[in-house]
Coordinates of C-alpha atoms and ligand atoms in Angstrom, one line a residue:
X1 CA -48.5 93.6 16.0
X2 CA -47.4 91.8 12.8
X3 CA -46.7 94.0 9.7
X4 CA -46.7 93.1 6.0
X5 CA -43.8 95.5 5.6
X6 CA -45.4 97.9 3.1
X7 CA -45.1 101.6 3.9
X8 CA -48.8 102.0 4.3
X9 CA -49.0 99.1 6.8
X10 CA -46.0 100.5 8.8
X11 CA -47.7 103.9 8.9
X12 CA -51.0 102.3 10.0
X13 CA -49.2 100.4 12.6
X14 CA -47.5 103.5 14.0
X15 CA -50.7 105.4 14.0
X16 CA -52.7 102.8 15.8
X17 CA -50.1 101.9 18.4
X18 CA -51.5 102.8 21.8
X19 CA -49.3 104.7 24.3
X20 CA -47.2 102.8 26.8
X21 CA -49.4 104.3 29.6
X22 CA -52.4 102.3 28.3
X23 CA -50.5 99.0 28.9
X24 CA -49.4 100.2 32.4
X25 CA -53.0 100.9 33.3
X26 CA -54.3 97.7 31.9
X27 CA -51.7 95.5 33.6
X28 CA -51.9 97.3 36.9
X29 CA -54.5 95.2 38.6
X30 CA -56.7 98.2 39.1
X31 CA -54.1 100.8 39.8
X32 CA -51.8 98.8 42.0
X33 CA -48.8 97.8 39.9
X34 CA -45.6 97.8 41.8
X35 CA -46.5 100.7 44.0
X36 CA -46.7 98.8 47.3
X37 CA -43.1 97.6 47.0
X38 CA -41.8 100.8 45.6
X39 CA -43.2 102.9 48.4
X40 CA -41.0 101.2 51.0
X41 CA -37.8 100.5 49.0
X42 CA -34.7 102.6 49.5
X43 CA -35.0 104.5 46.2
X44 CA -35.9 108.1 46.7
X45 CA -38.1 108.0 43.6
X46 CA -40.2 105.4 41.8
X47 CA -40.2 103.6 38.4
X48 CA -41.8 105.1 35.3
X49 CA -44.7 102.7 35.5
X50 CA -45.4 103.4 39.2
X51 CA -45.1 107.1 38.4
X52 CA -48.1 106.9 36.1
X53 CA -50.2 104.8 38.5
X54 CA -49.4 107.1 41.4
X55 CA -51.2 109.9 39.6
X56 CA -54.5 108.1 40.1
X57 CA -53.8 108.2 43.8
X58 CA -53.3 112.0 43.6
X59 CA -49.5 111.8 43.6
X60 CA -47.0 113.3 41.2
X61 CA -43.3 112.4 41.1
X62 CA -41.2 115.5 40.7
X63 CA -37.7 116.9 41.3
X64 CA -36.7 120.2 42.7
X65 CA -35.8 122.0 39.5
X66 CA -33.9 124.8 41.1
X67 CA -31.4 122.3 42.3
X68 CA -31.1 120.3 39.1
X69 CA -28.0 122.0 37.6
X70 CA -26.1 122.1 40.9
X71 CA -26.8 118.4 41.6
X72 CA -26.0 117.3 38.1
X73 CA -22.7 119.2 38.1
X74 CA -21.9 117.6 41.4
X75 CA -22.8 114.2 39.9
X76 CA -25.4 113.8 42.7
X77 CA -28.9 112.3 42.2
X78 CA -31.7 114.8 41.6
X79 CA -33.7 116.0 44.7
X80 CA -36.7 113.8 44.2
X81 CA -39.9 115.1 45.8
X82 CA -43.6 114.3 45.4
X83 CA -46.6 116.5 45.0
X84 CA -49.8 115.3 46.6
X85 CA -53.2 116.8 45.6
X86 CA -56.1 116.5 47.9
X87 CA -59.4 116.4 46.0
X88 CA -61.9 118.7 47.7
X89 CA -65.4 118.6 46.1
X90 CA -66.5 122.2 45.6
X91 CA -63.5 123.3 47.7
X92 CA -65.4 123.0 51.0
X93 CA -63.5 122.2 54.2
X94 CA -64.3 122.2 57.9
X95 CA -62.1 123.9 60.5
X96 CA -60.9 120.4 61.6
X97 CA -59.9 119.6 58.1
X98 CA -58.2 122.9 57.6
X99 CA -56.2 122.4 60.8
X100 CA -55.2 118.9 59.7
X101 CA -53.9 120.3 56.4
X102 CA -52.1 123.0 58.3
X103 CA -50.3 120.5 60.5
X104 CA -49.4 118.3 57.5
X105 CA -47.8 121.3 55.7
X106 CA -45.0 121.3 58.3
X107 CA -44.9 117.6 59.1
X108 CA -44.5 116.2 55.6
X109 CA -44.4 119.1 53.1
X110 CA -42.5 122.3 52.4
X111 CA -44.5 124.4 54.9
X112 CA -47.0 125.6 52.3
X113 CA -50.6 124.8 51.5
X114 CA -51.2 125.4 47.8
X115 CA -54.8 126.1 46.7
X116 CA -55.4 125.2 43.1
X117 CA -57.4 126.6 40.2
X118 CA -59.8 123.6 40.7
X119 CA -60.5 124.2 44.4
X120 CA -58.1 121.5 45.5
X121 CA -55.1 121.7 47.9
X122 CA -51.6 120.6 47.0
X123 CA -48.7 119.6 49.2
X124 CA -45.3 120.2 47.6
X125 CA -41.8 118.8 48.5
X126 CA -43.1 115.6 50.1
X127 CA -40.5 112.8 50.4
X128 CA -41.5 109.3 49.5
X129 CA -41.6 108.1 53.1
X130 CA -44.0 110.9 53.9
X131 CA -46.7 109.8 51.4
X132 CA -48.3 107.0 53.5
X133 CA -48.5 109.1 56.7
X134 CA -49.9 112.0 54.7
X135 CA -52.6 109.9 53.2
X136 CA -53.5 108.3 56.5
X137 CA -53.9 111.7 58.1
X138 CA -56.1 112.8 55.2
X139 CA -58.2 109.6 55.6
X140 CA -58.6 110.2 59.3
X141 CA -59.9 113.7 58.5
X142 CA -62.3 112.5 55.8
X143 CA -60.2 113.7 52.9
X144 CA -58.7 111.9 50.0
X145 CA -56.2 112.3 47.3
X146 CA -57.6 109.4 45.4
X147 CA -58.6 110.3 41.8
X148 CA -57.3 113.9 42.3
X149 CA -55.2 113.2 39.2
X150 CA -55.0 110.3 36.6
X151 CA -57.2 109.2 33.7
X152 CA -60.4 109.4 35.7
X153 CA -63.1 111.9 36.8
X154 CA -61.2 114.4 38.9
X155 CA -62.2 116.8 41.7
X156 CA -65.6 118.2 41.0
X157 CA -65.5 122.0 41.0
X158 CA -68.5 124.2 41.9
X159 CA -69.2 127.9 42.4
X160 CA -68.9 128.4 46.2
X161 CA -72.1 130.4 46.3
X162 CA -74.0 127.3 45.3
X163 CA -72.7 125.4 48.3
X164 CA -72.1 128.1 50.9
X165 CA -75.5 129.7 50.6
X166 CA -77.2 126.4 51.4
X167 CA -74.7 123.9 52.7
X168 CA -77.2 121.1 53.2
X169 CA -79.2 122.0 50.1
X170 CA -79.8 120.3 46.8
X171 CA -76.8 121.7 45.0
X172 CA -74.3 121.2 47.8
X173 CA -75.5 117.6 48.0
X174 CA -75.3 117.2 44.3
X175 CA -71.7 118.3 44.2
X176 CA -70.7 115.8 46.9
X177 CA -72.7 113.1 45.2
X178 CA -71.0 113.7 41.8
X179 CA -67.6 113.6 43.5
X180 CA -68.2 110.1 44.8
X181 CA -70.4 108.7 42.1
X182 CA -67.8 108.7 39.4
X183 CA -64.8 107.7 41.5
X184 CA -63.3 104.3 40.5
X185 CA -64.4 101.4 42.6
X186 CA -60.9 99.9 43.1
X187 CA -59.8 99.5 46.7
X188 CA -56.1 100.0 45.6
X189 CA -55.8 103.4 47.4
X190 CA -56.9 102.1 50.8
X191 CA -54.9 99.0 50.4
X192 CA -51.7 100.9 49.4
X193 CA -51.9 103.9 51.6
X194 CA -54.4 103.6 54.4
X195 CA -54.7 100.0 55.5
X196 CA -51.5 98.6 54.3
X197 CA -53.2 95.2 53.7
X198 CA -54.5 93.8 50.5
X199 CA -58.3 94.5 50.3
X200 CA -60.6 91.5 50.6
X201 CA -62.5 92.6 47.5
X202 CA -59.4 92.5 45.3
X203 CA -60.0 89.1 43.8
X204 CA -63.5 90.0 42.8
X205 CA -62.9 93.7 42.1
X206 CA -64.9 95.0 39.1
X207 CA -64.5 98.5 37.9
X208 CA -67.2 100.8 36.6
X209 CA -67.9 100.0 32.9
X210 CA -66.6 103.3 31.7
X211 CA -63.3 102.7 33.5
X212 CA -62.8 99.0 32.8
X213 CA -59.3 97.7 33.0
X214 CA -57.7 100.6 31.1
X215 CA -59.7 103.5 32.6
X216 CA -60.3 106.7 30.5
X217 CA -58.0 107.8 27.7
X218 CA -57.2 110.9 29.7
X219 CA -58.3 113.1 32.7
X220 CA -61.9 114.1 32.9
X221 CA -63.2 117.3 34.6
X222 CA -66.7 118.1 35.8
X223 CA -67.7 121.6 37.0
X224 CA -70.9 123.0 38.3
X225 CA -71.4 126.7 37.6
X226 CA -73.7 129.1 39.4
X227 CA -76.4 130.3 36.9
X228 CA -75.3 133.9 37.7
X229 CA -71.5 133.4 38.2
X230 CA -69.1 131.6 35.9
X231 CA -66.2 131.6 38.4
X232 CA -65.4 127.9 37.6
X233 CA -65.1 128.5 33.9
X234 CA -67.9 126.1 32.9
X235 CA -66.9 126.2 29.2
X236 CA -63.4 124.8 30.1
X237 CA -64.8 121.5 31.5
X238 CA -65.2 118.1 29.9
X239 CA -68.7 118.2 31.4
X240 CA -70.0 121.6 32.6
X241 CA -73.3 121.7 34.5
X242 CA -75.5 124.8 34.9
X243 CA -78.4 124.4 37.4
X244 CA -81.7 125.4 35.8
X245 CA -85.4 125.0 36.1
X246 CA -87.3 123.2 33.3
X247 CA -90.8 124.6 32.8
X248 CA -92.4 121.1 33.0
X249 CA -89.7 118.8 34.4
X250 CA -88.5 121.0 37.3
X251 CA -84.9 121.1 38.6
X252 CA -82.1 119.9 36.5
X253 CA -79.0 121.0 34.6
X254 CA -77.9 122.2 31.2
X255 CA -75.2 119.8 30.4
X256 CA -72.2 121.1 28.3
X257 CA -69.6 118.8 26.9
X258 CA -66.2 118.9 25.2
X259 CA -64.3 121.8 26.8
X260 CA -60.6 121.9 27.6
X261 CA -57.9 124.5 27.4
X262 CA -54.6 122.7 27.1
X263 CA -52.4 122.8 24.0
X264 CA -48.9 121.4 23.3
X265 CA -46.1 123.0 21.3
X266 CA -45.1 119.4 20.4
X267 CA -48.3 118.7 18.5
X268 CA -49.7 121.5 16.4
X269 CA -53.0 119.8 16.1
X270 CA -53.9 120.6 19.7
X271 CA -56.1 123.4 20.7
X272 CA -58.3 125.0 23.4
X273 CA -62.0 124.3 23.0
X274 CA -65.1 125.6 24.7
X275 CA -67.7 123.1 25.7
X276 CA -71.0 123.0 23.9
X277 CA -74.5 122.5 25.4
X278 CA -75.7 119.0 24.6
X279 CA -78.8 118.4 26.7
X280 CA -81.0 119.3 29.7
X281 CA -81.0 116.5 32.3
X282 CA -83.2 116.4 35.5
X283 CA -81.4 115.7 38.8
X284 CA -82.5 112.1 38.5
X285 CA -81.3 111.6 35.0
X286 CA -77.9 113.3 35.5
X287 CA -75.8 110.3 36.6
X288 CA -76.9 108.3 33.6
X289 CA -76.2 111.0 31.1
X290 CA -72.7 111.6 32.5
X291 CA -72.0 107.9 32.6
X292 CA -73.0 107.7 28.9
X293 CA -70.6 110.5 28.1
X294 CA -67.9 108.8 30.0
X295 CA -68.6 105.5 28.3
X296 CA -68.4 107.2 24.9
X297 CA -65.1 108.7 25.9
X298 CA -63.8 105.4 27.2
X299 CA -64.8 103.6 24.0
X300 CA -63.9 106.1 21.3
X301 CA -61.4 108.5 22.9
X302 CA -57.8 108.6 21.5
X303 CA -55.3 106.2 23.2
X304 CA -52.4 106.7 20.8
X305 CA -51.2 110.2 21.6
X306 CA -51.7 111.5 25.1
X307 CA -51.3 115.0 23.9
X308 CA -54.4 114.6 21.8
X309 CA -56.5 112.3 24.0
X310 CA -58.8 114.6 25.9
X311 CA -62.5 114.3 25.2
X312 CA -62.6 117.7 23.4
X313 CA -60.7 116.1 20.5
X314 CA -63.2 113.3 20.2
X315 CA -66.0 115.9 20.1
X316 CA -64.1 118.1 17.6
X317 CA -63.1 115.1 15.4
X318 CA -66.5 113.4 15.3
X319 CA -68.5 116.7 15.2
X320 CA -70.9 117.6 18.0
X321 CA -73.8 115.9 16.3
X322 CA -72.1 112.5 15.8
X323 CA -70.7 112.7 19.3
X324 CA -74.2 113.3 20.6
X325 CA -75.5 110.3 18.7
X326 CA -72.8 108.1 20.2
X327 CA -73.8 109.3 23.7
X328 CA -77.5 108.6 23.0
X329 CA -76.6 105.1 21.7
X330 CA -74.9 104.3 25.1
X331 CA -77.6 106.0 27.1
X332 CA -80.3 104.0 25.2
X333 CA -82.5 107.1 24.7
X334 CA -82.4 110.4 22.9
X335 CA -80.8 113.4 24.7
X336 CA -83.4 116.1 25.4
X337 CA -82.6 119.3 23.6
X338 CA -81.7 122.4 25.6
X339 CA -84.9 124.6 25.3
X340 CA -83.7 127.5 27.4
X341 CA -80.2 128.4 26.5
X342 CA -78.0 129.9 29.2
X343 CA -76.7 133.4 28.9
X344 CA -73.1 133.5 30.0
X345 CA -72.4 135.7 33.0
X346 CA -69.2 137.1 34.4
X347 CA -67.2 135.4 37.2
X348 CA -67.5 136.9 40.6
X349 CA -64.2 137.0 42.6
X350 CA -65.8 136.1 45.9
X351 CA -63.5 138.5 47.7
X352 CA -64.5 140.6 50.7
X353 CA -67.6 140.3 53.0
X354 CA -70.9 138.7 51.9
X355 CA -73.9 137.1 53.5
X356 CA -73.5 133.4 53.8
X357 CA -76.1 130.9 55.0
X358 CA -78.6 131.6 57.7
X359 CA -77.5 134.6 59.7
X360 CA -73.8 134.0 59.1
X361 CA -71.3 135.9 57.0
X362 CA -68.3 135.0 54.9
X363 CA -65.1 136.8 53.9
X364 CA -63.2 136.0 50.7
X365 CA -59.4 136.5 51.1
X366 CA -57.1 137.0 48.2
X367 CA -54.2 134.5 48.5
X368 CA -52.0 135.2 45.5
X369 CA -51.4 132.3 43.2
X370 CA -52.9 130.1 45.9
X371 CA -49.7 129.7 48.0
X372 CA -50.5 129.9 51.7
X373 CA -47.5 130.1 54.0
X374 CA -46.1 132.2 56.8
X375 CA -43.8 134.4 54.8
X376 CA -40.6 135.5 56.4
X377 CA -41.0 139.2 57.1
X378 CA -44.4 139.2 55.3
X379 CA -48.0 138.0 55.7
X380 CA -48.5 135.2 58.2
X381 CA -51.2 133.5 56.1
X382 CA -51.1 130.0 57.8
X383 CA -51.1 131.5 61.2
X384 CA -54.1 133.7 60.3
X385 CA -56.3 130.9 59.0
X386 CA -55.3 128.4 61.7
X387 CA -56.1 131.0 64.3
X388 CA -59.5 131.6 62.8
X389 CA -60.2 127.9 62.5
X390 CA -59.3 127.3 66.2
X391 CA -60.9 130.4 67.7
X392 CA -64.2 130.6 65.8
X393 CA -64.9 127.0 64.5
X394 CA -65.7 128.3 61.0
X395 CA -65.4 126.5 57.7
X396 CA -63.6 127.3 54.5
X397 CA -64.1 127.1 50.8
X398 CA -61.3 127.2 48.2
X399 CA -62.3 129.1 45.1
X400 CA -61.4 128.4 41.5
X401 CA -59.4 131.7 41.6
X402 CA -57.0 130.1 44.1
X403 CA -58.4 132.2 46.9
X404 CA -59.9 131.2 50.3
X405 CA -63.4 132.0 51.7
X406 CA -63.8 131.9 55.4
X407 CA -67.5 131.1 56.0
X408 CA -70.0 130.6 58.8
X409 CA -69.0 133.8 60.7
X410 CA -71.6 135.0 63.2
X411 CA -72.3 138.8 62.9
X412 CA -70.8 139.4 66.3
X413 CA -67.5 137.9 65.2
X414 CA -67.0 139.9 62.0
X415 CA -64.8 142.5 63.6
X416 CA -62.6 140.0 65.4
X417 CA -62.1 138.0 62.2
X418 CA -61.0 141.1 60.4
X419 CA -58.6 141.9 63.2
X420 CA -57.0 138.4 63.0
X421 CA -56.5 138.9 59.3
X422 CA -55.1 142.4 59.7
X423 CA -52.7 141.6 62.5
X424 CA -51.3 138.8 60.4
X425 CA -50.6 141.2 57.5
X426 CA -53.3 139.9 55.2
X427 CA -54.4 142.4 52.5
X428 CA -58.1 142.9 52.8
X429 CA -60.4 143.2 49.8
X430 CA -60.7 147.0 49.8
X431 CA -56.9 147.4 49.6
X432 CA -56.3 145.0 46.6
X433 CA -55.0 146.5 43.4
X434 CA -57.3 146.3 40.2
X435 CA -55.1 143.7 38.5
X436 CA -54.1 141.8 41.7
X437 CA -57.6 140.8 42.6
X438 CA -58.2 138.8 39.4
X439 CA -54.7 137.5 38.7
X440 CA -54.0 133.8 38.5
X441 CA -50.8 131.9 38.0
X442 CA -50.0 128.2 37.8
X443 CA -47.4 126.5 40.0
X444 CA -44.7 126.2 37.3
X445 CA -41.1 126.3 38.6
X446 CA -39.5 124.9 40.7
X447 CA -41.8 121.8 41.0
X448 CA -43.7 121.4 37.7
X449 CA -42.0 119.0 35.3
X450 CA -43.7 120.6 32.3
X451 CA -42.8 124.3 33.1
X452 CA -40.9 126.1 30.3
X453 CA -41.0 129.4 32.2
X454 CA -41.8 130.8 35.6
X455 CA -45.4 131.6 36.6
X456 CA -46.4 131.7 40.3
X457 CA -43.0 133.2 41.4
X458 CA -43.2 136.0 38.9
X459 CA -46.9 136.9 39.3
X460 CA -46.3 139.7 41.8
X461 CA -43.9 141.4 39.4
X462 CA -46.3 141.1 36.5
X463 CA -49.2 142.4 38.6
X464 CA -47.2 145.4 39.8
X465 CA -46.0 146.2 36.2
X466 CA -49.5 146.1 34.8
X467 CA -50.9 148.2 37.6
X468 CA -48.2 150.8 36.9
X469 CA -49.1 150.7 33.2
X470 CA -52.7 151.3 34.0
X471 CA -51.7 154.3 36.1
X472 CA -49.4 155.7 33.4
X473 CA -52.3 155.5 30.9
X474 CA -54.5 157.4 33.5
X475 CA -56.9 154.5 34.2
X476 CA -55.3 153.3 37.5
X477 CA -58.6 152.0 38.9
X478 CA -59.8 149.9 35.9
X479 CA -59.8 146.2 36.5
X480 CA -57.9 143.8 34.2
X481 CA -57.9 140.0 34.3
X482 CA -54.5 138.4 33.8
X483 CA -53.5 134.8 33.9
X484 CA -50.0 133.5 33.7
X485 CA -48.8 130.0 33.0
X486 CA -45.4 128.4 32.6
X487 CA -46.5 126.3 29.5
X488 CA -49.4 125.9 27.1
X489 CA -51.1 123.2 29.3
X490 CA -52.9 126.2 30.6
X491 CA -53.5 125.3 34.2
X492 CA -54.5 128.9 35.2
X493 CA -56.9 129.0 32.2
X494 CA -55.1 131.8 30.2
X495 CA -56.9 130.7 27.0
X496 CA -60.1 132.4 28.2
X497 CA -58.5 135.4 30.0
X498 CA -58.6 139.1 29.0
X499 CA -54.8 138.9 29.1
X500 CA -53.2 135.4 29.0
X501 CA -49.5 134.9 29.2
X502 CA -48.2 131.4 28.3
X503 CA -44.6 130.4 28.9
X504 CA -42.8 129.4 25.7
X505 CA -39.1 129.8 26.5
X506 CA -37.3 130.5 29.8
X507 CA -38.1 134.2 29.6
X508 CA -40.5 134.4 26.6
X509 CA -44.3 134.2 26.9
X510 CA -47.0 134.1 24.2
X511 CA -49.4 136.9 24.7
X512 CA -53.1 136.2 24.3
X513 CA -55.8 138.9 24.5
X514 CA -59.6 139.1 24.3
X515 CA -61.1 136.5 26.7
X516 CA -62.9 137.8 29.7
X517 CA -64.8 137.3 32.9
X518 CA -67.6 135.4 31.3
X519 CA -65.1 132.7 30.1
X520 CA -67.2 132.3 26.9
X521 CA -64.6 133.4 24.4
X522 CA -61.1 132.1 23.5
X523 CA -58.4 134.7 23.6
X524 CA -56.3 135.4 20.5
X525 CA -52.6 135.1 20.2
X526 CA -51.2 138.6 19.5
X527 CA -47.5 138.3 20.2
X528 CA -44.9 135.6 20.7
X529 CA -42.0 135.3 23.1
X530 CA -42.7 138.5 25.0
X531 CA -40.7 139.2 28.1
X532 CA -42.8 139.8 31.2
X533 CA -41.2 143.2 31.7
X534 CA -42.3 144.2 28.2
X535 CA -46.0 143.3 28.5
X536 CA -47.0 146.8 29.7
X537 CA -45.4 148.3 26.6
X538 CA -47.3 145.9 24.3
X539 CA -50.6 146.8 26.0
X540 CA -50.2 150.5 26.3
X541 CA -51.7 151.5 22.8
X542 CA -54.7 149.2 23.4
X543 CA -55.3 150.5 26.9
X544 CA -55.2 154.0 25.6
X545 CA -57.9 153.2 23.0
X546 CA -59.9 151.4 25.7
X547 CA -59.7 154.6 27.9
X548 CA -61.1 156.8 25.2
X549 CA -63.3 154.6 23.1
X550 CA -64.9 152.1 25.5
X551 CA -68.6 152.1 26.2
X552 CA -69.7 152.6 29.8
X553 CA -68.3 149.8 32.0
X554 CA -67.1 147.9 29.0
X555 CA -64.4 145.4 30.0
X556 CA -61.0 145.3 28.2
X557 CA -61.6 142.0 26.5
X558 CA -65.1 142.9 25.3
X559 CA -63.8 146.3 24.0
X560 CA -61.0 144.6 22.0
X561 CA -63.5 142.5 20.3
X562 CA -66.1 145.1 19.6
X563 CA -63.5 147.5 18.3
X564 CA -62.1 144.9 16.0
X565 CA -58.7 145.2 17.5
X566 CA -57.9 141.4 17.5
Ligands
SRM601 FE1 -52.8 121.3 35.3 C1 -50.6 119.0 34.2 C2 -51.0 121.9 38.0 C3 -55.4 123.0 36.7 C4 -54.4 121.5 32.2 N1 -51.1 120.5 36.0 C5 -50.4 119.6 35.4 C6 -49.2 119.1 36.3 C7 -49.7 118.0 37.1 C8 -47.9 118.9 35.6 C9 -47.6 117.4 35.2 O1 -48.3 116.8 34.4 O2 -46.5 117.0 35.7 C10 -49.1 120.4 37.2 C11 -48.5 120.2 38.6 C12 -47.5 121.3 38.9 C13 -47.1 121.3 40.3 O3 -45.9 121.3 40.6 O4 -48.0 121.5 41.2 C14 -50.5 121.0 37.1 N2 -53.2 122.2 37.0 C15 -52.2 122.4 38.0 C16 -52.8 123.3 39.1 C17 -52.2 123.0 40.5 C18 -52.5 124.7 38.7 C19 -52.6 125.8 39.8 O5 -51.6 126.5 39.9 O6 -53.5 125.8 40.5 C20 -54.3 123.0 38.9 C21 -54.7 121.8 39.7 C22 -56.1 121.5 39.5 C23 -56.7 120.5 40.4 O7 -56.9 120.8 41.6 O8 -57.1 119.4 39.9 C24 -54.3 122.7 37.4 N3 -54.6 122.0 34.6 C25 -55.5 122.8 35.3 C26 -56.4 123.4 34.4 C27 -57.5 124.4 34.8 C28 -58.8 123.8 35.1 O9 -59.0 122.6 35.0 O10 -59.8 124.5 35.4 C29 -56.1 123.0 33.1 C30 -56.8 123.5 31.8 C31 -58.1 122.9 31.6 C32 -58.0 121.6 30.9 O11 -57.9 120.6 31.6 O12 -58.0 121.6 29.7 C33 -55.0 122.1 33.2 N4 -52.6 120.4 33.5 C34 -53.2 120.6 32.4 C35 -52.7 119.9 31.3 C36 -53.2 119.8 29.8 C37 -54.0 118.6 29.6 C38 -54.4 118.5 28.1 O13 -54.1 117.5 27.5 O14 -55.1 119.4 27.6 C39 -51.6 119.2 31.8 C40 -50.6 118.2 31.1 C41 -51.1 116.8 31.2 O15 -52.1 116.4 31.7 O16 -50.3 116.0 30.7 C42 -51.5 119.5 33.2
SF4_602 FE1 -47.0 123.2 34.9 FE2 -47.7 124.1 32.6 FE3 -49.6 123.6 34.4 FE4 -48.0 125.6 34.7 S1 -49.4 125.4 33.0 S2 -48.5 124.1 36.3 S3 -46.1 125.0 33.9 S4 -48.2 122.1 33.4

C-alpha cells in the first residue's frame, strides 16, 4: 500500500494491514497451497504457510518440547511431530470407529487417544509420513479431521443426553446436519489426503459465500446445549443453541452469539466474553440465521490482529444491537426476539450409570484430562474400551468434560461391562474424589506450542492437593470444580470455572474464582503467579467461610458471589 509519509498515514497503514495468514488463505487455491509437495518431501516439518493451511485439515505442526533443550544443545534439529484432531459431531462414535482410533493410536501416534474439551479426539506425536495413512483410515471409517481446526466452523459440540437418549431423533440429526452444513465445500482435503489426485471440481470450485477465498477471520464454534444441562458451556460458543418450544411456532432454538473465552497476555485488549441471546429460530430457519451470522463475521470481523479476531470482539466493538442489525441485513429479515428466556442450569458430569435410549443403559467413565492410554503399572484404559467395543458392540460418546460414555448396554450386560472396567483398573464413578470428578486440564506441555506452564501432566497433583485441603477444612466430601490451563487461551474453559488456574510463567498460575457449573458467570482474577502447591493455602480461608456460612447446597462459586468475597 502506498503511503504519503505523514505519521497519521503510517499509523493508518499499520493498523489496517491484514495479517500474513490472510494472504496465505487467499492465495491457497482453497486450502491447497504447497501442502501436496510438502507432505512427501524429505523435510520432517513443513513451511510456515503450509503450517497455517494444514490447520484447516485438522493438523497442527508441533515439536516435542521436552526434547527442545537437549536437541538444541546437541545442535540437532527439533523433534518435529504433528497433532491431528478428528472432528466428532456431538462426540458420538460407533464401536468400529472406536476400534479404528485405537489401532491408529499405536500405528501412527504416541499410543494415546486424547479426548478434548470439545468432544473431539486428538492423535499426538504423528510423524509427517504418518499423516496420509492416518487420514485415509479415518475416511474408511467415516471420520474426518477436515475443519477440526482452522478459520472455519469447527466440530459441533452437543450435550450427549440430547443425542444418546434418542440417537435417530430430531436433535441428534440436527447436530449431524450442522456439522456438515457449514463445512467448506473445497475438495482439497480429499485430494491431498484421501485420493491423492487433484479433484475434478477444482477448476470450478466455489466456496460458500461466508468463506469465499479468505475464509473466516478466525475459528468459529457452535454448541448445542441440553435445556437442562449446560455441560457444553453454551455461553462460551460463537453460536450457542438451546433447543426450545415456541408457543406458536413449535420446535426451534434460542440462538446465542458472541461467546469466547481466550485471552492473550500479548494484547491487553483481549477478554473472555459470554454469548448473548439474539433470536429464536425454528428448525427450518436455523441454517439461514447461522449463515447470516457467519457472513457478518466474514465481512466485518477483524483481519489485522489474530489475537483479537474472534467474533466476540466484533460483537463487543459494534455493540449487540448494531451487530444484530448487521446480521438482519444479511439475513434479509428481522431476527425474531427471544420471548421465553432460558434459565441457565448446571452442567451434569455424565459419569456413572444412567438410562440410555430404549431399554439400554450407559456408563460415563472419568478419563482424567482426556488422555486414554494403557498406563505402565496403572489403568489399562485402551484395553478396557477396546474390549468393550469388541465384546459388546456398544457405542461411545466423548463428553465436553474430556470423559467417555459407553452407551447402548443391554441390562443383562451391565455387570460384565463393570467387570471389564474394574479388571482394567478403571476408577468407577462412586470411587471418584469430589474434585477429581469435575477437574479439566488442557494438553499444554510437551506438545502445545503456546503453553507457558504445565497443565494435563500436573492435574493429578492439583486434584490431590485440593482434596487434601477440603479434608483439612473438614468438608472432604464437598465438590469443587477446577480447571487448569497452560496459558490464557483457556482451552479447558477456566474463565467460567469455580476455580480456574491459568499458566503465566513456568510455575506460576493466575488464580480465577467464582464461575460455576452453570457456566453463566465469568470468574474473577484473585491472585497472580500462584504456584500450584500453594493453591490450597490461598483457598483455605474462603473454604472455611463456605463451610460455616453457605446456604444449603450452595456451590462454592455461588457462595463467593453472594457473600461479596470477590
Ligand atoms: Fe484450544 C489453541 C488445544 C478447546 C481456545 N488449543 C489451541 C492449540 C491448537 C494450540 C495452538 O494453537 O498451537 C492447542 C493444541 C494443543 C495440543 O498439543 O493438543 C489447543 N483446545 C485444545 C484442546 C485439545 C484442549 C483439551 O485439552 O481438550 C481443545 C480442543 C477442542 C476441539 O476438539 O476442537 C481446545 N480451545 C478450546 C476451548 C474450549 C472450547 O472451545 O470449549 C477454548 C476456549 C473457548 C474459545 O474458543 O474461546 C480454546 N485454543 C483456544 C485459543 C484462543 C483463541 C482466541 O483467540 O480466543 C487458542 C489459540 C489460537 O487459536 O490461536 C487455542
Ligand atoms: Fe495450549 Fe494454552 Fe490451549 Fe493449554 S490453554 S492447550 S497451553 S493453547
